[in-house]
Amino acid sequence: MLNHNHRDPVILELYQLYLDNQDSAQFIKSVARRYTCASLERLVFVGDRIARRAAVLALGFMGDFSSNAVVGQALVDRDRGVRTIAENGIRDLWRRVGSRDQRMSLGNIIRLNQTKQYDQAIRLASDLIQECPWIAEAWSQRGAAYFHLSQYDAAIRDCHQALEINPYHFTAAAGMGQCHLLQDNPVAALECFRHALRLNPGMEEVRVQVIQLQRTMKGE
């Protein structure tokens, strides 16, 4: 494994090639030959702007939940490009956790939610939570299913647990805010939305909700 500094020309060249041809498979293969996830994580903190973009992109493709904290911190990077890449990639890291069978179960839960089979999603998520309660995304997905069934208290509890396990889970924070809003609790909703924005300032829809809530609470 090669040693790289913060102005590493290799990662920059590979990233530029990816931007030119959009060949993610080749990008992953080339990066994996030269870098470990640990070396990519270091680049996120010490690299220049383009190197940070490249490293976060690579972690989104190659990393798993162990890289969550690094990519989570990249959500508030001073460079907008880094922030956008982090937001696009971090959800994949949330799903890459546990054994192969557990990841498959999580994928099935996500698909059930996507196809609006919420009762089945809750049942399967409950089984996965019973087996491995440390998988934050299982709690989040069950919370999402409860939300769509208008079971807001249950959704809030599950989203809160997802945040306890994964403090970078901005969608869980935003989901709690939506639940509180539908329960006519604007103060709690505003707190949750602000929390989501602290984690991920790029959530423009949440930012709009914060502005609207602030105006409503001020009587404008």
Coordinates of C-alpha atoms in Angstrom, one line a residue:
M1 CA 0.0 0.0 0.0
L2 CA 1.4 3.3 -1.0
N3 CA 1.9 6.2 1.3
H4 CA 0.1 9.4 0.3
N5 CA 0.2 13.0 1.5
H6 CA -2.6 15.6 1.6
R7 CA -1.9 16.7 -2.0
D8 CA -1.8 13.2 -3.3
P9 CA -1.8 13.2 -7.2
V10 CA -3.0 9.6 -7.4
I11 CA -6.4 10.1 -5.8
L12 CA -6.8 13.4 -7.8
E13 CA -6.0 11.7 -11.1
L14 CA -8.4 8.8 -10.3
Y15 CA -11.2 11.2 -9.4
Q16 CA -10.7 13.3 -12.5
L17 CA -10.9 10.2 -14.6
Y18 CA -14.1 9.3 -12.9
L19 CA -15.5 12.7 -13.5
D20 CA -14.6 12.3 -17.2
N21 CA -16.0 8.8 -17.8
Q22 CA -18.5 8.2 -14.8
D23 CA -17.1 4.7 -14.6
S24 CA -17.7 3.9 -10.9
A25 CA -16.6 0.3 -11.2
Q26 CA -13.2 1.3 -12.6
F27 CA -12.9 4.1 -10.0
I28 CA -13.6 1.6 -7.2
K29 CA -11.1 -0.9 -8.6
S30 CA -8.4 1.6 -9.1
V31 CA -8.8 3.2 -5.7
A32 CA -9.0 -0.1 -3.9
R33 CA -5.6 -1.1 -5.4
R34 CA -3.9 1.9 -3.8
Y35 CA -5.9 2.8 -0.7
T36 CA -7.4 1.3 2.4
C37 CA -10.6 2.8 3.9
A38 CA -8.4 4.0 6.8
S39 CA -6.2 6.0 4.4
L40 CA -9.2 7.4 2.6
E41 CA -10.6 8.5 6.0
R42 CA -7.4 10.3 6.7
L43 CA -7.7 12.2 3.4
V44 CA -11.2 13.4 4.4
F45 CA -9.6 15.3 7.2
V46 CA -6.2 16.4 5.8
G47 CA -6.7 16.5 2.0
D48 CA -7.3 19.6 -0.1
R49 CA -10.8 20.3 -1.5
I50 CA -10.6 17.9 -4.4
A51 CA -8.9 15.2 -2.5
R52 CA -11.6 15.4 0.2
R53 CA -14.3 15.0 -2.5
A54 CA -12.5 12.0 -4.0
A55 CA -12.0 10.3 -0.6
V56 CA -15.6 10.8 0.5
L57 CA -16.8 9.5 -2.9
A58 CA -14.6 6.4 -2.6
L59 CA -15.8 5.8 1.0
G60 CA -19.4 5.9 -0.2
F61 CA -18.6 3.2 -2.7
M62 CA -16.2 1.1 -0.7
G63 CA -16.8 1.8 3.0
D64 CA -19.3 0.3 5.5
F65 CA -20.9 1.6 8.7
S66 CA -17.4 1.8 10.3
S67 CA -16.8 4.9 8.1
N68 CA -20.1 6.5 9.2
A69 CA -18.6 9.0 11.6
V70 CA -16.0 10.3 9.1
V71 CA -18.6 10.7 6.3
G72 CA -21.0 12.1 8.8
Q73 CA -18.5 14.9 9.7
A74 CA -18.1 15.5 5.9
L75 CA -21.7 16.6 5.8
V76 CA -20.6 19.9 7.4
D77 CA -17.4 20.3 5.4
R78 CA -16.6 23.8 4.3
D79 CA -16.8 22.7 0.6
R80 CA -20.2 22.3 -0.8
G81 CA -19.1 19.5 -3.2
V82 CA -17.8 17.4 -0.3
R83 CA -21.1 18.0 1.6
T84 CA -23.1 16.9 -1.4
I85 CA -21.0 13.8 -2.1
A86 CA -21.3 12.8 1.6
E87 CA -25.1 13.2 1.6
N88 CA -25.3 11.0 -1.5
G89 CA -23.1 8.3 -0.1
I90 CA -23.8 8.1 3.7
R91 CA -27.1 6.3 3.4
D92 CA -25.4 3.4 1.7
L93 CA -23.0 3.1 4.7
W94 CA -26.0 2.9 7.0
R95 CA -27.1 -0.2 5.1
R96 CA -23.7 -1.9 5.1
V97 CA -23.8 -3.2 8.6
G98 CA -24.0 -6.6 10.2
S99 CA -23.7 -10.0 8.6
R100 CA -24.5 -10.9 5.0
D101 CA -27.9 -12.2 6.0
Q102 CA -28.6 -9.2 8.2
R103 CA -27.8 -6.9 5.3
M104 CA -30.2 -8.9 3.1
S105 CA -32.9 -8.6 5.7
L106 CA -32.4 -4.8 5.9
G107 CA -32.5 -4.5 2.1
N108 CA -35.8 -6.4 2.1
I109 CA -37.2 -4.0 4.8
I110 CA -36.2 -1.0 2.7
R111 CA -37.9 -2.5 -0.4
L112 CA -41.0 -3.2 1.6
N113 CA -41.2 0.4 2.6
Q114 CA -40.5 1.6 -0.9
T115 CA -43.4 -0.5 -2.2
K116 CA -45.7 0.7 0.7
Q117 CA -46.0 -2.7 2.3
Y118 CA -45.6 -1.1 5.7
D119 CA -47.1 -3.8 7.9
Q120 CA -44.7 -6.4 6.5
A121 CA -41.8 -3.9 6.8
I122 CA -42.7 -3.5 10.5
R123 CA -42.8 -7.3 11.1
L124 CA -39.5 -7.9 9.3
A125 CA -37.8 -4.9 11.0
S126 CA -39.0 -6.1 14.4
D127 CA -37.4 -9.5 13.8
L128 CA -34.1 -7.8 12.8
I129 CA -34.2 -5.5 15.8
Q130 CA -34.8 -8.5 18.1
E131 CA -31.7 -10.2 16.5
C132 CA -29.4 -7.2 16.4
P133 CA -30.7 -4.1 18.1
W134 CA -27.5 -2.2 17.3
I135 CA -28.5 -1.7 13.6
A136 CA -29.7 1.9 13.5
E137 CA -31.2 1.6 10.1
A138 CA -33.6 -1.2 11.2
W139 CA -35.0 1.2 13.8
S140 CA -35.2 4.0 11.2
Q141 CA -37.0 1.9 8.6
R142 CA -39.5 0.6 11.2
G143 CA -40.0 4.2 12.3
A144 CA -40.7 5.2 8.7
A145 CA -43.2 2.4 8.3
Y146 CA -45.0 3.5 11.5
F147 CA -45.0 7.1 10.2
H148 CA -46.8 6.1 7.0
L149 CA -49.4 4.2 9.1
S150 CA -49.9 7.4 11.1
Q151 CA -48.6 5.7 14.3
Y152 CA -46.5 8.8 15.2
D153 CA -45.6 8.0 18.8
A154 CA -44.1 4.6 17.7
A155 CA -42.3 6.4 14.8
I156 CA -40.8 8.9 17.2
R157 CA -39.6 6.2 19.5
D158 CA -37.9 4.3 16.7
C159 CA -36.4 7.4 15.1
H160 CA -35.0 8.4 18.5
Q161 CA -33.4 5.0 19.0
A162 CA -31.9 5.2 15.5
L163 CA -30.3 8.5 16.5
E164 CA -29.1 7.1 19.7
I165 CA -27.2 4.4 17.8
N166 CA -26.2 6.6 14.8
P167 CA -25.9 10.2 15.9
Y168 CA -25.4 11.3 12.2
H169 CA -28.8 9.9 11.1
F170 CA -30.3 13.2 9.9
T171 CA -33.3 11.5 8.2
A172 CA -34.3 10.1 11.6
A173 CA -34.1 13.6 13.1
A174 CA -36.2 15.0 10.3
G175 CA -38.7 12.2 10.6
M176 CA -39.2 12.9 14.3
G177 CA -39.9 16.5 13.3
Q178 CA -42.5 15.5 10.8
C179 CA -44.2 13.4 13.4
H180 CA -44.3 16.2 16.0
L181 CA -45.6 18.5 13.4
L182 CA -48.5 16.2 12.5
Q183 CA -49.2 15.9 16.3
D184 CA -49.5 19.7 16.4
N185 CA -46.4 20.1 18.5
P186 CA -44.5 22.8 16.6
V187 CA -41.9 23.4 19.4
A188 CA -40.7 19.8 19.4
A189 CA -40.9 19.7 15.6
L190 CA -38.7 22.8 15.3
E191 CA -36.1 21.3 17.7
C192 CA -35.9 18.1 15.7
F193 CA -35.7 20.0 12.4
R194 CA -32.9 22.2 13.7
H195 CA -31.1 19.0 14.9
A196 CA -31.4 17.6 11.4
L197 CA -29.9 20.7 9.9
R198 CA -27.0 20.7 12.3
L199 CA -26.2 17.2 11.1
N200 CA -26.9 18.0 7.4
P201 CA -27.1 21.7 6.4
G202 CA -28.0 20.6 2.9
M203 CA -31.6 19.6 3.7
E204 CA -33.3 22.5 2.0
E205 CA -36.8 21.3 2.5
V206 CA -36.2 21.0 6.2
R207 CA -34.7 24.5 6.2
V208 CA -37.9 25.8 4.6
Q209 CA -39.9 24.1 7.3
V210 CA -37.8 25.7 10.0
I211 CA -38.4 29.2 8.5
Q212 CA -42.1 28.6 8.2
L213 CA -42.4 27.3 11.8
Q214 CA -40.4 30.2 13.1
R215 CA -42.7 32.6 11.3
T216 CA -45.9 30.8 12.5
M217 CA -44.7 30.8 16.1
K218 CA -43.9 34.5 15.9
G219 CA -47.4 35.1 14.6
E220 CA -46.3 36.5 11.2

